[in-house]
Short mmCIF file of C-alpha atoms and ligand atoms in Angstrom, two decimals:
data_model
loop_
_atom_site.label_atom_id
_atom_site.label_comp_id
_atom_site.label_asym_id
_atom_site.label_seq_id
_atom_site.Cartn_x
_atom_site.Cartn_y
_atom_site.Cartn_z
CA MET A 1 -11.15 -8.11 21.99
CA TYR A 2 -13.68 -8.29 18.80
CA LYS A 3 -16.00 -11.04 18.19
CA ASN A 4 -19.10 -12.12 17.20
CA ARG A 5 -20.48 -7.90 17.18
CA PRO A 6 -22.47 -7.29 15.03
CA ASP A 7 -21.81 -6.39 11.32
CA HIS A 8 -22.49 -2.97 9.77
CA PRO A 9 -25.82 -1.48 9.96
CA GLY A 10 -26.81 -0.54 6.81
CA LYS A 11 -23.83 -0.88 3.82
CA GLN A 12 -23.11 -4.47 4.69
CA MET A 13 -23.03 -6.35 0.77
CA SER A 14 -22.38 -9.34 1.67
CA PHE A 15 -19.64 -11.17 -1.37
CA SER A 16 -17.74 -14.85 -1.74
CA PHE A 17 -14.97 -15.37 -2.63
CA LYS A 18 -15.54 -19.31 -3.14
CA ARG A 19 -16.96 -17.35 -6.19
CA ALA A 20 -14.55 -14.95 -6.89
CA PRO A 21 -11.92 -14.82 -10.24
CA ALA A 22 -8.44 -15.97 -8.91
CA SER A 23 -5.41 -13.92 -7.93
CA GLY A 24 -3.33 -12.73 -10.74
CA GLY A 25 -4.66 -10.12 -13.45
CA LEU A 26 -5.06 -6.96 -13.94
CA PRO A 27 -5.48 -4.19 -12.25
CA GLU A 28 -1.86 -4.89 -10.66
CA PRO A 29 0.19 -1.85 -8.45
CA PHE A 30 1.08 0.23 -10.60
CA LEU A 31 4.31 1.88 -8.73
CA LYS A 32 7.14 -0.60 -7.71
CA TRP A 33 7.10 0.38 -3.77
CA ALA A 34 8.94 -0.27 -0.98
CA GLY A 35 7.46 -3.04 1.20
CA GLY A 36 5.23 -4.07 -1.06
CA LYS A 37 2.72 -6.89 -0.57
CA ARG A 38 2.54 -9.04 -2.92
CA GLN A 39 4.22 -11.72 -1.43
CA LEU A 40 2.16 -11.56 1.33
CA LEU A 41 -1.89 -11.47 -0.43
CA PRO A 42 -2.03 -15.58 0.24
CA GLU A 43 -1.36 -14.86 3.49
CA LEU A 44 -3.77 -11.10 3.69
CA MET A 45 -6.50 -13.44 2.03
CA ARG A 46 -6.43 -16.63 3.60
CA ARG A 47 -7.26 -14.71 6.49
CA ILE A 48 -9.84 -12.39 4.67
CA GLU A 49 -11.53 -14.65 2.85
CA ARG A 50 -12.95 -15.65 6.56
CA ILE A 51 -15.37 -12.37 6.91
CA GLU A 52 -18.81 -12.93 5.17
CA THR A 53 -18.65 -9.16 4.68
CA PHE A 54 -17.62 -6.21 5.14
CA GLY A 55 -19.11 -3.06 4.99
CA ARG A 56 -16.37 0.09 3.38
CA TYR A 57 -12.28 -0.90 2.76
CA HIS A 58 -9.99 0.81 4.33
CA GLU A 59 -6.03 1.07 3.29
CA PRO A 60 -5.08 4.14 5.59
CA PHE A 61 -0.69 3.34 4.64
CA VAL A 62 -1.90 2.94 0.61
CA GLY A 63 2.24 2.67 -0.48
CA GLY A 64 1.08 0.42 -3.64
CA GLY A 65 -2.27 -1.00 -2.64
CA ALA A 66 -1.33 -4.23 -3.59
CA LEU A 67 -4.47 -5.65 -0.68
CA PHE A 68 -6.83 -3.05 -2.33
CA PHE A 69 -6.43 -4.59 -6.38
CA GLU A 70 -6.77 -7.91 -5.11
CA LEU A 71 -9.33 -7.14 -3.84
CA PHE A 72 -10.66 -5.14 -6.27
CA ARG A 73 -10.09 -8.24 -9.60
CA ARG A 74 -12.25 -10.16 -6.67
CA ARG A 75 -14.93 -8.12 -6.93
CA ALA A 76 -14.53 -7.73 -3.09
CA ILE A 77 -15.30 -3.97 -3.03
CA LYS A 78 -18.53 -3.06 -2.70
CA ALA A 79 -19.04 0.50 -1.36
CA GLN A 80 -16.10 2.86 -2.21
CA ALA A 81 -12.84 2.46 -0.78
CA ARG A 82 -10.66 4.80 1.98
CA LEU A 83 -6.96 4.47 0.26
CA SER A 84 -4.80 6.93 2.20
CA ASP A 85 -0.83 7.36 2.94
CA ASN A 86 1.30 10.72 3.99
CA ASN A 87 3.29 10.56 1.00
CA PRO A 88 1.83 13.42 -1.72
CA ASN A 89 3.66 12.21 -4.25
CA LEU A 90 2.39 8.91 -4.48
CA ILE A 91 -1.26 10.27 -3.67
CA VAL A 92 -0.77 12.81 -6.74
CA ALA A 93 0.15 9.31 -9.54
CA TYR A 94 -2.22 8.13 -7.60
CA GLU A 95 -5.58 11.14 -8.82
CA GLY A 96 -3.55 11.10 -11.83
CA VAL A 97 -3.79 8.23 -12.86
CA LYS A 98 -7.25 7.99 -11.27
CA ASN A 99 -8.54 11.13 -12.68
CA GLU A 100 -6.61 11.85 -16.39
CA THR A 101 -6.46 8.66 -17.01
CA ASP A 102 -5.46 9.43 -21.06
CA ALA A 103 -3.07 12.52 -20.37
CA VAL A 104 -0.97 10.07 -18.18
CA ILE A 105 -0.35 8.02 -20.46
CA ARG A 106 -0.29 9.96 -23.76
CA LEU A 107 2.78 11.62 -21.41
CA LEU A 108 4.61 8.31 -19.90
CA GLU A 109 4.39 6.94 -23.45
CA ASP A 110 6.93 10.65 -24.00
CA HIS A 111 9.03 10.28 -21.48
CA ARG A 112 9.60 6.04 -22.57
CA ALA A 113 10.58 7.64 -25.87
CA ARG A 114 12.80 10.04 -24.94
CA HIS A 115 14.06 7.85 -22.08
CA CYS A 116 17.64 7.63 -21.34
CA LYS A 117 19.98 8.69 -18.05
CA GLU A 118 20.63 12.63 -18.89
CA TYR A 119 16.86 12.49 -19.66
CA TYR A 120 15.49 10.41 -16.35
CA TYR A 121 18.14 13.75 -14.91
CA GLU A 122 15.86 16.18 -16.36
CA MET A 123 12.41 14.95 -15.40
CA ARG A 124 14.17 14.46 -11.51
CA ALA A 125 14.93 18.34 -11.48
CA ALA A 126 11.71 19.21 -13.07
CA HIS A 127 8.73 20.60 -11.54
CA PRO A 128 5.39 19.98 -13.73
CA THR A 129 2.41 22.14 -12.42
CA SER A 130 -0.31 19.95 -13.96
CA LEU A 131 -2.03 17.31 -12.41
CA ALA A 132 -1.56 14.19 -15.19
CA ALA A 133 2.47 15.97 -15.73
CA LYS A 134 3.14 15.58 -11.75
CA ALA A 135 2.09 11.88 -11.79
CA ALA A 136 3.85 11.09 -14.92
CA ARG A 137 6.65 12.47 -13.90
CA ILE A 138 6.66 10.16 -10.62
CA ILE A 139 5.33 7.19 -12.69
CA TYR A 140 8.65 7.56 -14.47
CA LEU A 141 11.49 8.39 -12.25
CA ASN A 142 9.65 5.16 -9.89
CA ARG A 143 9.88 2.73 -13.07
CA THR A 144 13.21 3.52 -13.47
CA CYS A 145 15.01 4.89 -11.07
CA PHE A 146 18.19 2.38 -8.72
CA ASN A 147 15.90 0.00 -6.96
CA GLY A 148 12.17 1.40 -7.20
CA LEU A 149 13.09 3.88 -3.83
CA PHE A 150 11.23 6.81 -2.79
CA ARG A 151 13.31 8.80 -1.35
CA GLU A 152 13.83 12.15 -0.94
CA ASN A 153 16.32 15.69 0.29
CA SER A 154 15.05 16.77 3.39
CA LYS A 155 14.17 19.85 0.68
CA GLY A 156 11.17 17.66 -0.64
CA GLU A 157 13.29 16.53 -3.87
CA PHE A 158 13.25 14.05 -5.24
CA ASN A 159 17.24 12.11 -5.36
CA VAL A 160 17.55 8.62 -6.43
CA PRO A 161 19.83 7.28 -8.85
CA PHE A 162 19.61 7.23 -12.52
CA GLY A 163 18.45 2.81 -12.10
CA SER A 164 20.03 0.22 -15.06
CA TYR A 165 17.31 -1.55 -16.32
CA LYS A 166 17.91 -3.01 -19.67
CA ASN A 167 13.90 -2.31 -20.51
CA PRO A 168 11.81 -0.31 -17.89
CA ARG A 169 8.71 -0.67 -18.50
CA ILE A 170 7.45 2.88 -18.22
CA CYS A 171 4.08 2.37 -19.62
CA HIS A 172 1.80 -0.13 -19.33
CA GLU A 173 -1.51 1.28 -20.88
CA GLU A 174 -3.93 -1.99 -19.50
CA ASN A 175 -2.43 -2.09 -16.39
CA LEU A 176 -3.30 1.24 -16.17
CA ARG A 177 -6.59 2.00 -17.32
CA ALA A 178 -7.81 -0.83 -15.54
CA VAL A 179 -6.38 0.96 -12.25
CA ALA A 180 -8.11 3.75 -12.88
CA LYS A 181 -11.13 1.21 -13.02
CA ALA A 182 -10.46 0.13 -9.99
CA LEU A 183 -9.85 3.59 -8.06
CA LYS A 184 -13.42 4.78 -9.17
CA LYS A 185 -14.49 2.59 -6.08
CA ALA A 186 -12.18 4.37 -4.46
CA LYS A 187 -11.23 7.93 -2.40
CA VAL A 188 -8.05 8.39 -2.29
CA GLU A 189 -6.21 10.67 0.46
CA VAL A 190 -2.98 12.97 2.10
CA ARG A 191 -4.13 11.84 5.50
CA SER A 192 -1.76 10.55 8.91
CA PHE A 193 -2.82 7.11 10.12
CA GLU A 194 -4.79 7.46 12.87
CA THR A 195 -7.67 10.12 11.02
CA VAL A 196 -8.47 6.11 10.05
CA LEU A 197 -10.09 6.19 13.42
CA GLY A 198 -12.73 8.69 12.72
CA ARG A 199 -13.94 7.10 9.49
CA ALA A 200 -14.39 3.28 9.25
CA GLU A 201 -17.32 2.50 11.17
CA PRO A 202 -18.57 -1.04 12.66
CA GLY A 203 -17.87 -3.81 10.19
CA ASP A 204 -15.47 -1.70 8.27
CA LEU A 205 -12.23 -3.93 6.80
CA VAL A 206 -9.45 -1.67 7.76
CA TYR A 207 -5.80 -3.25 6.22
CA PHE A 208 -3.03 -1.84 8.03
CA ASP A 209 0.67 -1.71 6.39
CA PRO A 210 3.16 1.28 8.54
CA PRO A 211 6.94 1.27 7.72
CA TYR A 212 8.27 -1.80 9.44
CA ASP A 213 9.58 -2.05 12.75
CA PRO A 214 13.74 -2.71 12.27
CA VAL A 215 14.21 -5.56 12.72
CA SER A 216 18.50 -3.49 13.79
CA GLU A 217 19.27 -0.93 14.79
CA THR A 218 20.88 -0.01 10.96
CA SER A 219 17.78 -1.06 9.27
CA SER A 220 16.93 1.10 6.80
CA PHE A 221 12.48 0.17 6.92
CA THR A 222 11.60 3.16 7.85
CA ALA A 223 13.47 5.84 5.32
CA TYR A 224 10.00 6.31 3.44
CA HIS A 225 10.48 9.62 2.70
CA GLN A 226 11.42 12.00 4.91
CA GLY A 227 9.87 12.01 8.57
CA GLY A 228 11.19 8.34 9.95
CA PHE A 229 7.88 5.74 11.62
CA GLY A 230 9.67 5.25 15.39
CA ARG A 231 8.63 3.81 17.93
CA GLU A 232 5.83 6.53 19.22
CA SER A 233 4.31 6.39 15.58
CA GLN A 234 4.30 1.89 16.80
CA GLU A 235 2.33 2.45 19.72
CA GLN A 236 0.43 5.18 18.77
CA LEU A 237 -1.42 3.09 15.72
CA ALA A 238 -1.24 0.39 18.37
CA GLU A 239 -3.42 2.53 20.55
CA VAL A 240 -5.59 3.13 16.51
CA PHE A 241 -6.10 -0.67 16.64
CA ARG A 242 -6.94 -0.81 19.77
CA ALA A 243 -9.63 2.09 19.56
CA LEU A 244 -11.10 0.08 15.66
CA ASP A 245 -11.19 -3.29 17.41
CA ASP A 246 -13.84 -1.12 20.13
CA LYS A 247 -15.64 -0.33 17.33
CA GLY A 248 -15.95 -3.08 16.04
CA VAL A 249 -14.42 -3.33 12.74
CA LYS A 250 -12.28 -5.64 11.07
CA LEU A 251 -8.84 -5.68 11.35
CA ILE A 252 -5.67 -6.62 9.89
CA LEU A 253 -2.01 -5.12 9.88
CA SER A 254 1.42 -6.79 9.05
CA ASN A 255 4.47 -5.27 10.73
CA SER A 256 8.23 -7.10 11.58
CA ALA A 257 7.85 -9.33 13.53
CA THR A 258 10.02 -7.75 16.58
CA GLN A 259 9.53 -8.31 21.07
CA LEU A 260 8.21 -4.43 20.31
CA VAL A 261 5.19 -5.55 17.83
CA LEU A 262 4.76 -8.68 20.06
CA HIS A 263 4.40 -7.41 22.78
CA LEU A 264 2.39 -3.60 21.28
CA TYR A 265 -0.89 -6.79 20.11
CA LYS A 266 -0.17 -8.91 22.63
CA GLY A 267 -4.35 -10.40 23.08
CA PHE A 268 -4.54 -10.21 19.53
CA ARG A 269 -4.21 -12.73 17.03
CA VAL A 270 -0.04 -12.95 15.83
CA GLU A 271 0.87 -15.14 13.16
CA GLU A 272 4.54 -15.26 11.58
CA VAL A 273 5.13 -15.55 8.02
CA GLN A 274 8.07 -15.82 6.51
CA ALA A 275 8.22 -12.79 3.83
CA THR A 276 11.10 -12.76 1.72
CA ARG A 277 10.97 -8.78 1.70
CA ARG A 278 12.67 -6.79 -2.17
CA VAL A 279 13.74 -3.97 0.02
CA SER A 280 15.86 -5.00 3.49
CA CYS A 281 18.54 -4.09 5.64
CA ARG A 282 20.79 -7.52 4.30
CA GLY A 283 22.77 -6.16 1.97
CA ASP A 284 22.06 -8.05 -1.25
CA GLY A 285 18.95 -6.75 -0.37
CA ARG A 286 17.37 -10.15 -0.03
CA GLY A 287 16.12 -12.34 2.96
CA ALA A 288 13.73 -13.79 4.73
CA VAL A 289 12.50 -12.12 7.86
CA ASN A 290 9.29 -13.20 9.91
CA GLU A 291 6.50 -11.01 9.13
CA ALA A 292 4.13 -10.18 11.95
CA LEU A 293 -0.08 -10.40 11.35
CA VAL A 294 -2.44 -9.09 13.42
CA SER A 295 -5.83 -9.59 13.44
CA ASN A 296 -9.40 -9.60 15.38
CA LEU A 297 -10.23 -12.08 12.77
CA GLU A 298 -11.95 -14.89 12.55
CA SER A 299 -9.34 -18.27 12.96
CA PRO A 300 -8.41 -19.44 9.28
CA GLY A 301 -8.29 -22.61 11.15
CA LEU A 302 -4.63 -22.93 10.73
C1 LIG B 401 5.25 -0.85 3.96
S1 LIG B 401 4.45 0.57 2.87
C2 LIG B 401 2.70 0.35 2.67
C3 LIG B 401 2.90 -0.63 1.67
C4 LIG B 401 2.12 -1.32 0.66
N1 LIG B 401 1.20 -2.11 1.28
C5 LIG B 401 2.18 -1.62 -0.75
O1 LIG B 401 1.42 -2.92 -0.79
O2 LIG B 401 2.55 -1.78 -1.85
C6 LIG B 401 4.20 2.32 4.55
C7 LIG B 401 3.85 3.01 3.84
O3 LIG B 401 3.27 3.48 4.78
C8 LIG B 401 3.35 5.35 4.71
N2 LIG B 401 3.32 6.45 5.85
C9 LIG B 401 4.25 6.36 6.92
N3 LIG B 401 3.78 6.64 7.61
C10 LIG B 401 2.13 7.62 7.49
C11 LIG B 401 1.80 7.92 8.58
N4 LIG B 401 2.21 8.15 9.02
N5 LIG B 401 0.18 7.97 7.58
C12 LIG B 401 0.25 7.48 7.01
N6 LIG B 401 1.38 7.18 5.44
C13 LIG B 401 2.66 7.00 6.60
C14 LIG B 401 4.35 5.45 3.54
O4 LIG B 401 4.33 6.59 3.03
C15 LIG B 401 4.12 3.76 3.07
O5 LIG B 401 3.64 4.12 1.16
#
């Protein structure tokens, strides 16, 4: 297992979390994302704070990007980060906010002014062509749909019903501008997770937050969009994790603390922490489930 390897050769830039601003504030995730990691941030940060330096930050299952935004707020992103996910709609939303900030805000203001059930379904069926309009549509649907779910049918069409929120926050301009600023320090791409193997260099930091290994047969955690993330994918991910460890990359991963996960990461530091998930397999949509944090980082002295 990776231990005290020489750090990243040239790009290492030192920072200290001790002088970093406290958690909270902007930017924060601009999408509601199943499996979002806000709740787990203190646990993740306690472990990452032990590393004095890292090269690039990589997040190959970026989703809502809670940890990236936290690291940015704490001024820990020094070299251009690599954020990716295999959901093209998600990445379009990131690209739109990053490159077409003003236009996305203007379009979201328009969606906000026209928002009602009928308009929601009209937008759900729409196929805009420009980057800004595509991004604003995704953000609008995400902020107003049932439970902030992201689900598509077999034709790749978004099919989540209207969510009856009293006053959904459709356009948070200040946050979108802060997000755009943070994303200037990142390359955001549609990619499958294993490609991180060819990109991460010794001394870089990778955070893996894959679709959860299901805690029960009926659990729907893996239904992020068409194409699940089954046992084979979990096994492939563990292989990628081991290969990166051999390469001297700093690693942290979160997943449910299932038998499979505990088995796949034997030999690494695995700690179980409690987390309340926003979307869970329980009927009431909430539940305390143990989460496994796997890492090759120095002991946080717990
Ligand atoms: C648990 S979520 C990540 C949540 C994120 N950490 C957050 O704070 O919102 C898992 C993500 O993995 C993505 N995903 C699923 N299969 C993937 C694959 N093969 N490669 C890359 N991303 C994948 C999903 O689209 C989803 O966004």
